[in-house]
Amino acid sequence: MLKIAIQKSGRLYEDSIRLLKECGIELNNGNKQLKAVAFNFPLEVYFLRDDDIPQYVYDGVADIGIVGENVLLEKTKDIDLVYRLGFGRCRLSIAVPKAMQYESLDDLRGLKIATTYSTILQEYLSQKQVNAEIHEISGSVEIAPGIGLADAICDLVSSGSTLFTNGLKEVEVILRSEAVLTANKNLSEEKKQVLDKLLLRINAVKTAKNNKYILLNAPNHQLKNIFSLLPGMKSPTVVPLAEAGWSSVQSVVNENDFWEVIEKLKQYEAQGIIVIPIEKMIV
Ligand code: PRP
Ligand code: ZN
């Protein structure tokens, strides 16, 4: 049985649960339980505060955990980063009151900056040789300037709405972060095998999201050009149409160059292009 820790509420909660679901793992969690057991995969899920997850994984209370890379960097625990999950993208930034004149890092000298990320902030300020006072607090950082607790803050920014509603503006980006899967360094052989199974599934889900299945009709004299655009998993599938001189082509296309490929396909006389999402993809 592998034990995974995920955030109990907050930015990563929903996406973490969704990922497990897309991996075919079903949980019998009544709302707001501390623990849930999967009934079709050897996995036990612990719902914890994200800031505590690195410690729990380090101690082996949980074997693996889903956490923001920012938290991992702040807590500097000796645990492995096994997989970048690609969701929960955000940045750790310094923000100041909207009315403050801000030109450069120099303007932070002598100011008091409130944060829950004192390790990362300290390192950043030292590296930039900015002498400012770090005021470590454990939450609700965004209200610190408004109540006179600090002059500036250093906190996570995702949509930016928290800053906006608190009359703050982002002035420096310290690092960019996303959700990652971490693991204890001393997993038993048995647990490693379960982790490998889980990773195979996560990878299949993620690869599928990055690709689309595409079907189209094309005149045979253009097939070579079209194959060069759509190499597919091994090579494209080609089926002759009832109409002489035409074929149906099936392949996969990467999300990133999707529109560019579509435009070129049209130049190569492709017609009846159909694009379908892929649920799982094992390469
Ligand atoms: C972060 C941060 C802000 C919010 C920013 O909290 O502390 O409150 O997200 O997001 P926005 O730019 O979209 O408004 P997080 O979800 O990490 O929870 P935590 O600080 O309680 O761990
Ligand atoms: Zn947190």
PDB file of C-alpha atoms and ligand atoms in Angstrom:
ATOM      1  CA  MET A   1       0.000   0.000   0.000  1.00  0.00           C
ATOM      2  CA  LEU A   2       1.425   3.358  -1.081  1.00  0.00           C
ATOM      3  CA  LYS A   3       0.537   6.459   0.934  1.00  0.00           C
ATOM      4  CA  ILE A   4       0.130   9.737  -0.946  1.00  0.00           C
ATOM      5  CA  ALA A   5      -0.285  13.164   0.664  1.00  0.00           C
ATOM      6  CA  ILE A   6      -2.257  15.825  -1.152  1.00  0.00           C
ATOM      7  CA  GLN A   7      -3.353  19.335  -0.234  1.00  0.00           C
ATOM      8  CA  LYS A   8      -6.557  19.265   1.812  1.00  0.00           C
ATOM      9  CA  SER A   9      -7.844  22.553   0.402  1.00  0.00           C
ATOM     10  CA  GLY A  10      -6.460  25.318  -1.771  1.00  0.00           C
ATOM     11  CA  ARG A  11      -5.083  25.718  -5.246  1.00  0.00           C
ATOM     12  CA  LEU A  12      -3.886  22.152  -5.813  1.00  0.00           C
ATOM     13  CA  TYR A  13      -6.703  20.169  -4.222  1.00  0.00           C
ATOM     14  CA  GLU A  14      -9.087  19.822  -7.165  1.00  0.00           C
ATOM     15  CA  ASP A  15      -6.436  19.119  -9.782  1.00  0.00           C
ATOM     16  CA  SER A  16      -4.793  16.524  -7.539  1.00  0.00           C
ATOM     17  CA  ILE A  17      -8.072  14.674  -7.067  1.00  0.00           C
ATOM     18  CA  ARG A  18      -8.848  14.957 -10.774  1.00  0.00           C
ATOM     19  CA  LEU A  19      -5.462  13.495 -11.677  1.00  0.00           C
ATOM     20  CA  LEU A  20      -6.064  10.439  -9.506  1.00  0.00           C
ATOM     21  CA  LYS A  21      -9.493  10.027 -11.061  1.00  0.00           C
ATOM     22  CA  GLU A  22      -8.094  10.283 -14.593  1.00  0.00           C
ATOM     23  CA  CYS A  23      -5.602   7.599 -13.575  1.00  0.00           C
ATOM     24  CA  GLY A  24      -8.593   5.367 -12.895  1.00  0.00           C
ATOM     25  CA  ILE A  25      -8.152   5.520  -9.140  1.00  0.00           C
ATOM     26  CA  GLU A  26     -11.414   5.753  -7.255  1.00  0.00           C
ATOM     27  CA  LEU A  27     -11.584   7.036  -3.704  1.00  0.00           C
ATOM     28  CA  ASN A  28     -14.286   6.461  -1.168  1.00  0.00           C
ATOM     29  CA  ASN A  29     -13.760   9.800   0.466  1.00  0.00           C
ATOM     30  CA  GLY A  30     -16.647  11.374   2.228  1.00  0.00           C
ATOM     31  CA  ASN A  31     -16.108  15.102   2.339  1.00  0.00           C
ATOM     32  CA  LYS A  32     -13.351  16.498   4.531  1.00  0.00           C
ATOM     33  CA  GLN A  33     -11.927  13.245   5.779  1.00  0.00           C
ATOM     34  CA  LEU A  34      -8.286  13.122   6.736  1.00  0.00           C
ATOM     35  CA  LYS A  35      -7.728   9.854   4.942  1.00  0.00           C
ATOM     36  CA  ALA A  36      -9.253   7.912   2.045  1.00  0.00           C
ATOM     37  CA  VAL A  37      -8.482   4.492   0.625  1.00  0.00           C
ATOM     38  CA  ALA A  38      -8.638   3.711  -3.080  1.00  0.00           C
ATOM     39  CA  PHE A  39     -10.676   0.612  -3.715  1.00  0.00           C
ATOM     40  CA  ASN A  40      -9.158  -0.355  -7.060  1.00  0.00           C
ATOM     41  CA  PHE A  41      -5.466   0.545  -6.548  1.00  0.00           C
ATOM     42  CA  PRO A  42      -3.112   0.016  -3.567  1.00  0.00           C
ATOM     43  CA  LEU A  43      -3.166   3.673  -2.592  1.00  0.00           C
ATOM     44  CA  GLU A  44      -4.063   5.507   0.593  1.00  0.00           C
ATOM     45  CA  VAL A  45      -4.647   9.259   0.348  1.00  0.00           C
ATOM     46  CA  TYR A  46      -3.898  11.699   3.173  1.00  0.00           C
ATOM     47  CA  PHE A  47      -5.321  15.216   3.038  1.00  0.00           C
ATOM     48  CA  LEU A  48      -2.854  17.630   4.626  1.00  0.00           C
ATOM     49  CA  ARG A  49      -1.744  21.274   4.672  1.00  0.00           C
ATOM     50  CA  ASP A  50       0.539  21.704   1.671  1.00  0.00           C
ATOM     51  CA  ASP A  51       3.275  23.321   3.782  1.00  0.00           C
ATOM     52  CA  ASP A  52       3.483  20.169   5.913  1.00  0.00           C
ATOM     53  CA  ILE A  53       3.710  17.700   3.044  1.00  0.00           C
ATOM     54  CA  PRO A  54       7.511  17.770   2.518  1.00  0.00           C
ATOM     55  CA  GLN A  55       8.052  16.989   6.206  1.00  0.00           C
ATOM     56  CA  TYR A  56       5.573  14.105   6.167  1.00  0.00           C
ATOM     57  CA  VAL A  57       7.172  12.642   3.045  1.00  0.00           C
ATOM     58  CA  TYR A  58      10.632  13.057   4.556  1.00  0.00           C
ATOM     59  CA  ASP A  59       9.521  11.296   7.768  1.00  0.00           C
ATOM     60  CA  GLY A  60       7.840   8.517   5.793  1.00  0.00           C
ATOM     61  CA  VAL A  61       4.402   9.251   7.262  1.00  0.00           C
ATOM     62  CA  ALA A  62       3.468   9.585   3.590  1.00  0.00           C
ATOM     63  CA  ASP A  63       5.520   7.845   0.868  1.00  0.00           C
ATOM     64  CA  ILE A  64       4.813  10.364  -1.859  1.00  0.00           C
ATOM     65  CA  GLY A  65       3.097  13.734  -2.096  1.00  0.00           C
ATOM     66  CA  ILE A  66       1.703  16.271  -4.524  1.00  0.00           C
ATOM     67  CA  VAL A  67       2.917  19.726  -3.649  1.00  0.00           C
ATOM     68  CA  GLY A  68       3.905  23.019  -5.275  1.00  0.00           C
ATOM     69  CA  GLU A  69       7.583  23.098  -6.213  1.00  0.00           C
ATOM     70  CA  ASN A  70       7.710  26.385  -4.279  1.00  0.00           C
ATOM     71  CA  VAL A  71       6.879  24.554  -1.044  1.00  0.00           C
ATOM     72  CA  LEU A  72       9.485  21.924  -1.821  1.00  0.00           C
ATOM     73  CA  LEU A  73      12.148  24.587  -2.341  1.00  0.00           C
ATOM     74  CA  GLU A  74      11.157  26.479   0.794  1.00  0.00           C
ATOM     75  CA  LYS A  75      11.233  23.441   3.053  1.00  0.00           C
ATOM     76  CA  THR A  76      14.551  22.105   1.683  1.00  0.00           C
ATOM     77  CA  LYS A  77      13.873  18.536   2.771  1.00  0.00           C
ATOM     78  CA  ASP A  78      15.938  15.740   1.315  1.00  0.00           C
ATOM     79  CA  ILE A  79      13.188  14.133  -0.764  1.00  0.00           C
ATOM     80  CA  ASP A  80      12.984  13.308  -4.468  1.00  0.00           C
ATOM     81  CA  LEU A  81      11.170  15.271  -7.149  1.00  0.00           C
ATOM     82  CA  VAL A  82       9.859  12.420  -9.303  1.00  0.00           C
ATOM     83  CA  TYR A  83       7.493  14.083 -11.752  1.00  0.00           C
ATOM     84  CA  ARG A  84       6.458  17.560 -12.900  1.00  0.00           C
ATOM     85  CA  LEU A  85       2.684  17.453 -13.079  1.00  0.00           C
ATOM     86  CA  GLY A  86       2.058  20.517 -15.226  1.00  0.00           C
ATOM     87  CA  PHE A  87      -0.818  21.969 -13.207  1.00  0.00           C
ATOM     88  CA  GLY A  88      -0.962  24.552 -10.423  1.00  0.00           C
ATOM     89  CA  ARG A  89       1.316  26.904 -12.305  1.00  0.00           C
ATOM     90  CA  CYS A  90       2.114  30.054 -10.357  1.00  0.00           C
ATOM     91  CA  ARG A  91       4.945  32.406  -9.494  1.00  0.00           C
ATOM     92  CA  LEU A  92       6.443  33.512  -6.231  1.00  0.00           C
ATOM     93  CA  SER A  93       6.603  37.282  -6.391  1.00  0.00           C
ATOM     94  CA  ILE A  94       7.246  40.416  -4.433  1.00  0.00           C
ATOM     95  CA  ALA A  95       4.315  42.825  -4.360  1.00  0.00           C
ATOM     96  CA  VAL A  96       3.945  46.338  -2.993  1.00  0.00           C
ATOM     97  CA  PRO A  97       0.974  48.683  -2.419  1.00  0.00           C
ATOM     98  CA  LYS A  98      -0.363  50.002  -5.706  1.00  0.00           C
ATOM     99  CA  ALA A  99       0.352  53.615  -4.790  1.00  0.00           C
ATOM    100  CA  MET A 100       4.034  53.018  -4.052  1.00  0.00           C
ATOM    101  CA  GLN A 101       6.515  54.297  -6.581  1.00  0.00           C
ATOM    102  CA  TYR A 102       8.560  51.314  -7.652  1.00  0.00           C
ATOM    103  CA  GLU A 103      11.411  51.412 -10.113  1.00  0.00           C
ATOM    104  CA  SER A 104      13.817  48.669  -9.174  1.00  0.00           C
ATOM    105  CA  LEU A 105      14.930  46.302  -6.427  1.00  0.00           C
ATOM    106  CA  ASP A 106      16.730  49.248  -4.849  1.00  0.00           C
ATOM    107  CA  ASP A 107      13.353  50.519  -3.708  1.00  0.00           C
ATOM    108  CA  LEU A 108      13.024  47.547  -1.370  1.00  0.00           C
ATOM    109  CA  ARG A 109      16.037  48.547   0.728  1.00  0.00           C
ATOM    110  CA  GLY A 110      15.138  48.975   4.386  1.00  0.00           C
ATOM    111  CA  LEU A 111      11.557  47.815   3.878  1.00  0.00           C
ATOM    112  CA  LYS A 112       9.765  45.154   5.855  1.00  0.00           C
ATOM    113  CA  ILE A 113       8.558  42.255   3.669  1.00  0.00           C
ATOM    114  CA  ALA A 114       5.983  39.785   4.989  1.00  0.00           C
ATOM    115  CA  THR A 115       6.089  36.220   3.677  1.00  0.00           C
ATOM    116  CA  THR A 116       5.658  32.536   4.420  1.00  0.00           C
ATOM    117  CA  TYR A 117       8.615  31.870   2.091  1.00  0.00           C
ATOM    118  CA  SER A 118      11.435  33.279   4.198  1.00  0.00           C
ATOM    119  CA  THR A 119      14.103  30.810   3.040  1.00  0.00           C
ATOM    120  CA  ILE A 120      13.585  31.498  -0.659  1.00  0.00           C
ATOM    121  CA  LEU A 121      13.169  35.250  -0.097  1.00  0.00           C
ATOM    122  CA  GLN A 122      16.290  35.463   2.074  1.00  0.00           C
ATOM    123  CA  GLU A 123      18.345  33.717  -0.577  1.00  0.00           C
ATOM    124  CA  TYR A 124      16.973  35.964  -3.298  1.00  0.00           C
ATOM    125  CA  LEU A 125      17.611  39.197  -1.399  1.00  0.00           C
ATOM    126  CA  SER A 126      21.136  38.139  -0.448  1.00  0.00           C
ATOM    127  CA  GLN A 127      21.906  37.226  -4.022  1.00  0.00           C
ATOM    128  CA  LYS A 128      20.635  40.611  -5.223  1.00  0.00           C
ATOM    129  CA  GLN A 129      22.394  42.335  -2.330  1.00  0.00           C
ATOM    130  CA  VAL A 130      19.236  44.018  -1.125  1.00  0.00           C
ATOM    131  CA  ASN A 131      19.078  44.717   2.567  1.00  0.00           C
ATOM    132  CA  ALA A 132      15.454  44.355   3.643  1.00  0.00           C
ATOM    133  CA  GLU A 133      13.783  42.968   6.722  1.00  0.00           C
ATOM    134  CA  ILE A 134      11.923  39.683   6.341  1.00  0.00           C
ATOM    135  CA  HIS A 135       8.873  39.276   8.518  1.00  0.00           C
ATOM    136  CA  GLU A 136       7.812  35.637   8.550  1.00  0.00           C
ATOM    137  CA  ILE A 137       4.120  34.970   9.067  1.00  0.00           C
ATOM    138  CA  SER A 138       2.133  31.783   8.584  1.00  0.00           C
ATOM    139  CA  GLY A 139      -0.747  32.930   6.382  1.00  0.00           C
ATOM    140  CA  SER A 140      -2.938  35.742   5.034  1.00  0.00           C
ATOM    141  CA  VAL A 141       0.202  37.458   3.843  1.00  0.00           C
ATOM    142  CA  GLU A 142      -1.710  39.658   1.409  1.00  0.00           C
ATOM    143  CA  ILE A 143      -3.330  41.700   4.176  1.00  0.00           C
ATOM    144  CA  ALA A 144      -0.035  42.545   5.907  1.00  0.00           C
ATOM    145  CA  PRO A 145       0.579  45.929   4.185  1.00  0.00           C
ATOM    146  CA  GLY A 146      -3.045  46.991   4.686  1.00  0.00           C
ATOM    147  CA  ILE A 147      -2.881  46.523   8.444  1.00  0.00           C
ATOM    148  CA  GLY A 148       0.533  48.100   8.785  1.00  0.00           C
ATOM    149  CA  LEU A 149       2.388  44.880   9.508  1.00  0.00           C
ATOM    150  CA  ALA A 150       4.749  45.211   6.551  1.00  0.00           C
ATOM    151  CA  ASP A 151       5.607  47.470   3.596  1.00  0.00           C
ATOM    152  CA  ALA A 152       5.608  44.720   0.992  1.00  0.00           C
ATOM    153  CA  ILE A 153       4.881  41.012   0.641  1.00  0.00           C
ATOM    154  CA  CYS A 154       6.392  37.983  -1.048  1.00  0.00           C
ATOM    155  CA  ASP A 155       3.725  35.422  -1.938  1.00  0.00           C
ATOM    156  CA  LEU A 156       2.362  33.124  -4.604  1.00  0.00           C
ATOM    157  CA  VAL A 157       0.531  34.704  -7.504  1.00  0.00           C
ATOM    158  CA  SER A 158      -1.626  32.661  -9.817  1.00  0.00           C
ATOM    159  CA  SER A 159      -4.457  34.658 -11.390  1.00  0.00           C
ATOM    160  CA  GLY A 160      -3.386  37.808  -9.570  1.00  0.00           C
ATOM    161  CA  SER A 161      -6.828  38.387  -8.090  1.00  0.00           C
ATOM    162  CA  THR A 162      -5.640  38.131  -4.479  1.00  0.00           C
ATOM    163  CA  LEU A 163      -3.147  40.951  -5.102  1.00  0.00           C
ATOM    164  CA  PHE A 164      -5.739  42.980  -6.950  1.00  0.00           C
ATOM    165  CA  THR A 165      -8.379  42.781  -4.255  1.00  0.00           C
ATOM    166  CA  ASN A 166      -5.814  43.788  -1.649  1.00  0.00           C
ATOM    167  CA  GLY A 167      -4.566  46.832  -3.548  1.00  0.00           C
ATOM    168  CA  LEU A 168      -1.156  45.383  -4.290  1.00  0.00           C
ATOM    169  CA  LYS A 169       0.950  45.204  -7.461  1.00  0.00           C
ATOM    170  CA  GLU A 170       3.463  42.552  -8.464  1.00  0.00           C
ATOM    171  CA  VAL A 171       6.926  44.052  -8.936  1.00  0.00           C
ATOM    172  CA  GLU A 172       9.448  41.186  -8.984  1.00  0.00           C
ATOM    173  CA  VAL A 173       9.097  37.504  -9.913  1.00  0.00           C
ATOM    174  CA  ILE A 174      11.390  35.347  -7.789  1.00  0.00           C
ATOM    175  CA  LEU A 175      10.539  31.955  -9.210  1.00  0.00           C
ATOM    176  CA  ARG A 176       8.002  30.046 -11.277  1.00  0.00           C
ATOM    177  CA  SER A 177       6.409  26.947  -9.882  1.00  0.00           C
ATOM    178  CA  GLU A 178       4.026  24.097 -10.669  1.00  0.00           C
ATOM    179  CA  ALA A 179       2.731  21.030  -8.869  1.00  0.00           C
ATOM    180  CA  VAL A 180       5.219  18.186  -8.593  1.00  0.00           C
ATOM    181  CA  LEU A 181       5.155  14.637  -7.314  1.00  0.00           C
ATOM    182  CA  THR A 182       7.698  14.047  -4.550  1.00  0.00           C
ATOM    183  CA  ALA A 183       8.799  10.821  -2.934  1.00  0.00           C
ATOM    184  CA  ASN A 184      10.611   9.592   0.127  1.00  0.00           C
ATOM    185  CA  LYS A 185      14.152   8.493  -0.725  1.00  0.00           C
ATOM    186  CA  ASN A 186      13.904   5.104   1.004  1.00  0.00           C
ATOM    187  CA  LEU A 187      10.823   3.463  -0.461  1.00  0.00           C
ATOM    188  CA  SER A 188      10.590  -0.313  -0.147  1.00  0.00           C
ATOM    189  CA  GLU A 189      10.758  -2.402  -3.331  1.00  0.00           C
ATOM    190  CA  GLU A 190       7.066  -3.066  -3.061  1.00  0.00           C
ATOM    191  CA  LYS A 191       6.213   0.622  -2.769  1.00  0.00           C
ATOM    192  CA  LYS A 192       8.508   1.484  -5.660  1.00  0.00           C
ATOM    193  CA  GLN A 193       6.593  -0.945  -7.834  1.00  0.00           C
ATOM    194  CA  VAL A 194       3.285   0.695  -6.960  1.00  0.00           C
ATOM    195  CA  LEU A 195       4.828   4.113  -7.635  1.00  0.00           C
ATOM    196  CA  ASP A 196       5.999   2.910 -11.063  1.00  0.00           C
ATOM    197  CA  LYS A 197       2.477   1.765 -11.866  1.00  0.00           C
ATOM    198  CA  LEU A 198       1.104   5.112 -10.800  1.00  0.00           C
ATOM    199  CA  LEU A 199       3.712   6.965 -12.880  1.00  0.00           C
ATOM    200  CA  LEU A 200       2.827   4.913 -15.960  1.00  0.00           C
ATOM    201  CA  ARG A 201      -0.778   6.045 -15.545  1.00  0.00           C
ATOM    202  CA  ILE A 202       0.092   9.679 -14.858  1.00  0.00           C
ATOM    203  CA  ASN A 203       2.284   9.703 -17.915  1.00  0.00           C
ATOM    204  CA  ALA A 204      -0.472   8.210 -20.079  1.00  0.00           C
ATOM    205  CA  VAL A 205      -2.924  10.859 -18.907  1.00  0.00           C
ATOM    206  CA  LYS A 206      -0.467  13.690 -19.423  1.00  0.00           C
ATOM    207  CA  THR A 207       0.686  12.518 -22.859  1.00  0.00           C
ATOM    208  CA  ALA A 208      -2.936  12.145 -23.921  1.00  0.00           C
ATOM    209  CA  LYS A 209      -3.670  15.725 -22.868  1.00  0.00           C
ATOM    210  CA  ASN A 210      -0.785  16.982 -24.970  1.00  0.00           C
ATOM    211  CA  ASN A 211      -2.013  15.220 -28.088  1.00  0.00           C
ATOM    212  CA  LYS A 212      -5.100  15.058 -30.279  1.00  0.00           C
ATOM    213  CA  TYR A 213      -6.303  12.367 -32.613  1.00  0.00           C
ATOM    214  CA  ILE A 214      -6.767  13.691 -36.131  1.00  0.00           C
ATOM    215  CA  LEU A 215      -8.600  12.262 -39.161  1.00  0.00           C
ATOM    216  CA  LEU A 216      -8.675  13.808 -42.604  1.00  0.00           C
ATOM    217  CA  ASN A 217      -9.157  13.116 -46.296  1.00  0.00           C
ATOM    218  CA  ALA A 218      -6.461  13.995 -48.821  1.00  0.00           C
ATOM    219  CA  PRO A 219      -5.603  13.430 -52.482  1.00  0.00           C
ATOM    220  CA  ASN A 220      -2.989  10.693 -52.827  1.00  0.00           C
ATOM    221  CA  HIS A 221      -0.417  12.955 -54.496  1.00  0.00           C
ATOM    222  CA  GLN A 222      -0.252  15.002 -51.269  1.00  0.00           C
ATOM    223  CA  LEU A 223       0.164  12.059 -48.873  1.00  0.00           C
ATOM    224  CA  LYS A 224       3.940  12.391 -48.612  1.00  0.00           C
ATOM    225  CA  ASN A 225       3.647  16.026 -47.571  1.00  0.00           C
ATOM    226  CA  ILE A 226       0.951  15.182 -45.075  1.00  0.00           C
ATOM    227  CA  PHE A 227       2.967  12.334 -43.520  1.00  0.00           C
ATOM    228  CA  SER A 228       5.826  14.761 -42.919  1.00  0.00           C
ATOM    229  CA  LEU A 229       3.466  16.893 -40.811  1.00  0.00           C
ATOM    230  CA  LEU A 230       1.800  13.990 -39.008  1.00  0.00           C
ATOM    231  CA  PRO A 231       4.410  11.388 -38.136  1.00  0.00           C
ATOM    232  CA  GLY A 232       2.016   9.797 -35.636  1.00  0.00           C
ATOM    233  CA  MET A 233       3.032   7.348 -32.921  1.00  0.00           C
ATOM    234  CA  LYS A 234       4.730   4.961 -35.315  1.00  0.00           C
ATOM    235  CA  SER A 235       3.429   6.141 -38.663  1.00  0.00           C
ATOM    236  CA  PRO A 236       0.018   7.367 -39.815  1.00  0.00           C
ATOM    237  CA  THR A 237      -2.812   4.998 -40.673  1.00  0.00           C
ATOM    238  CA  VAL A 238      -3.947   5.311 -44.296  1.00  0.00           C
ATOM    239  CA  VAL A 239      -7.189   3.892 -45.690  1.00  0.00           C
ATOM    240  CA  PRO A 240      -8.262   4.348 -49.330  1.00  0.00           C
ATOM    241  CA  LEU A 241     -11.522   6.206 -49.876  1.00  0.00           C
ATOM    242  CA  ALA A 242     -14.188   4.828 -52.194  1.00  0.00           C
ATOM    243  CA  GLU A 243     -13.421   7.739 -54.500  1.00  0.00           C
ATOM    244  CA  ALA A 244     -10.330   6.909 -56.574  1.00  0.00           C
ATOM    245  CA  GLY A 245      -7.188   8.956 -55.915  1.00  0.00           C
ATOM    246  CA  TRP A 246      -8.170   9.852 -52.321  1.00  0.00           C
ATOM    247  CA  SER A 247      -7.240   8.486 -48.888  1.00  0.00           C
ATOM    248  CA  SER A 248      -8.286   8.892 -45.293  1.00  0.00           C
ATOM    249  CA  VAL A 249      -5.364   9.586 -42.940  1.00  0.00           C
ATOM    250  CA  GLN A 250      -5.423   9.036 -39.150  1.00  0.00           C
ATOM    251  CA  SER A 251      -2.706  10.178 -36.810  1.00  0.00           C
ATOM    252  CA  VAL A 252      -1.945  12.142 -33.639  1.00  0.00           C
ATOM    253  CA  VAL A 253      -0.891  15.761 -33.448  1.00  0.00           C
ATOM    254  CA  ASN A 254       0.773  17.612 -30.602  1.00  0.00           C
ATOM    255  CA  GLU A 255      -1.244  20.308 -28.874  1.00  0.00           C
ATOM    256  CA  ASN A 256       1.636  22.785 -29.098  1.00  0.00           C
ATOM    257  CA  ASP A 257       1.896  22.882 -32.884  1.00  0.00           C
ATOM    258  CA  PHE A 258      -1.745  22.110 -33.504  1.00  0.00           C
ATOM    259  CA  TRP A 259      -2.859  25.252 -35.381  1.00  0.00           C
ATOM    260  CA  GLU A 260       0.295  25.482 -37.408  1.00  0.00           C
ATOM    261  CA  VAL A 261      -0.179  21.884 -38.555  1.00  0.00           C
ATOM    262  CA  ILE A 262      -3.836  22.510 -39.419  1.00  0.00           C
ATOM    263  CA  GLU A 263      -2.919  25.505 -41.597  1.00  0.00           C
ATOM    264  CA  LYS A 264      -0.317  23.510 -43.492  1.00  0.00           C
ATOM    265  CA  LEU A 265      -2.660  20.553 -43.913  1.00  0.00           C
ATOM    266  CA  LYS A 266      -5.096  22.835 -45.682  1.00  0.00           C
ATOM    267  CA  GLN A 267      -2.337  23.990 -48.022  1.00  0.00           C
ATOM    268  CA  TYR A 268      -1.755  20.320 -48.806  1.00  0.00           C
ATOM    269  CA  GLU A 269      -5.416  20.034 -49.848  1.00  0.00           C
ATOM    270  CA  ALA A 270      -6.595  18.127 -46.769  1.00  0.00           C
ATOM    271  CA  GLN A 271     -10.385  18.126 -46.301  1.00  0.00           C
ATOM    272  CA  GLY A 272     -12.906  16.973 -43.735  1.00  0.00           C
ATOM    273  CA  ILE A 273     -10.440  17.374 -40.890  1.00  0.00           C
ATOM    274  CA  ILE A 274     -11.762  15.925 -37.626  1.00  0.00           C
ATOM    275  CA  VAL A 275      -9.926  16.350 -34.322  1.00  0.00           C
ATOM    276  CA  ILE A 276     -10.743  14.198 -31.284  1.00  0.00           C
ATOM    277  CA  PRO A 277      -9.434  14.387 -27.709  1.00  0.00           C
ATOM    278  CA  ILE A 278      -7.499  11.344 -26.503  1.00  0.00           C
ATOM    279  CA  GLU A 279      -8.273   9.888 -23.090  1.00  0.00           C
ATOM    280  CA  LYS A 280      -5.111   7.856 -22.476  1.00  0.00           C
ATOM    281  CA  MET A 281      -1.987   7.453 -24.545  1.00  0.00           C
ATOM    282  CA  ILE A 282       0.712   4.867 -23.896  1.00  0.00           C
ATOM    283  CA  VAL A 283       3.711   5.304 -26.165  1.00  0.00           C
TER     284      VAL A 283
HETATM  285  C1  PRP B   1      -1.829  31.247  -2.747  1.00  0.00           C
HETATM  286  C2  PRP B   1      -1.439  32.629  -2.230  1.00  0.00           C
HETATM  287  C3  PRP B   1      -2.626  33.495  -2.507  1.00  0.00           C
HETATM  288  C4  PRP B   1      -3.259  32.828  -3.720  1.00  0.00           C
HETATM  289  C5  PRP B   1      -2.943  33.590  -4.978  1.00  0.00           C
HETATM  290  O1  PRP B   1      -2.382  30.466  -1.756  1.00  0.00           O
HETATM  291  O2  PRP B   1      -1.117  32.598  -0.867  1.00  0.00           O
HETATM  292  O3  PRP B   1      -3.517  33.498  -1.428  1.00  0.00           O
HETATM  293  O4  PRP B   1      -2.734  31.500  -3.807  1.00  0.00           O
HETATM  294  O5  PRP B   1      -3.733  33.160  -6.058  1.00  0.00           O
HETATM  295  P1  PRP B   1      -4.383  34.216  -7.073  1.00  0.00           P
HETATM  296  O6  PRP B   1      -3.272  35.037  -7.672  1.00  0.00           O
HETATM  297  O7  PRP B   1      -5.050  33.351  -8.118  1.00  0.00           O
HETATM  298  O8  PRP B   1      -5.361  35.054  -6.320  1.00  0.00           O
HETATM  299  P2  PRP B   1      -2.406  28.815  -1.765  1.00  0.00           P
HETATM  300  O9  PRP B   1      -3.545  28.315  -2.574  1.00  0.00           O
HETATM  301  O10 PRP B   1      -1.068  28.302  -2.127  1.00  0.00           O
HETATM  302  O11 PRP B   1      -2.782  28.429  -0.304  1.00  0.00           O
HETATM  303  P3  PRP B   1      -1.895  28.609   1.017  1.00  0.00           P
HETATM  304  O12 PRP B   1      -1.178  29.906   0.877  1.00  0.00           O
HETATM  305  O13 PRP B   1      -2.918  28.554   2.091  1.00  0.00           O
HETATM  306  O14 PRP B   1      -0.978  27.426   1.058  1.00  0.00           O
HETATM  307 ZN    ZN B   2       0.510  26.733   1.594  1.00  0.00          ZN
END
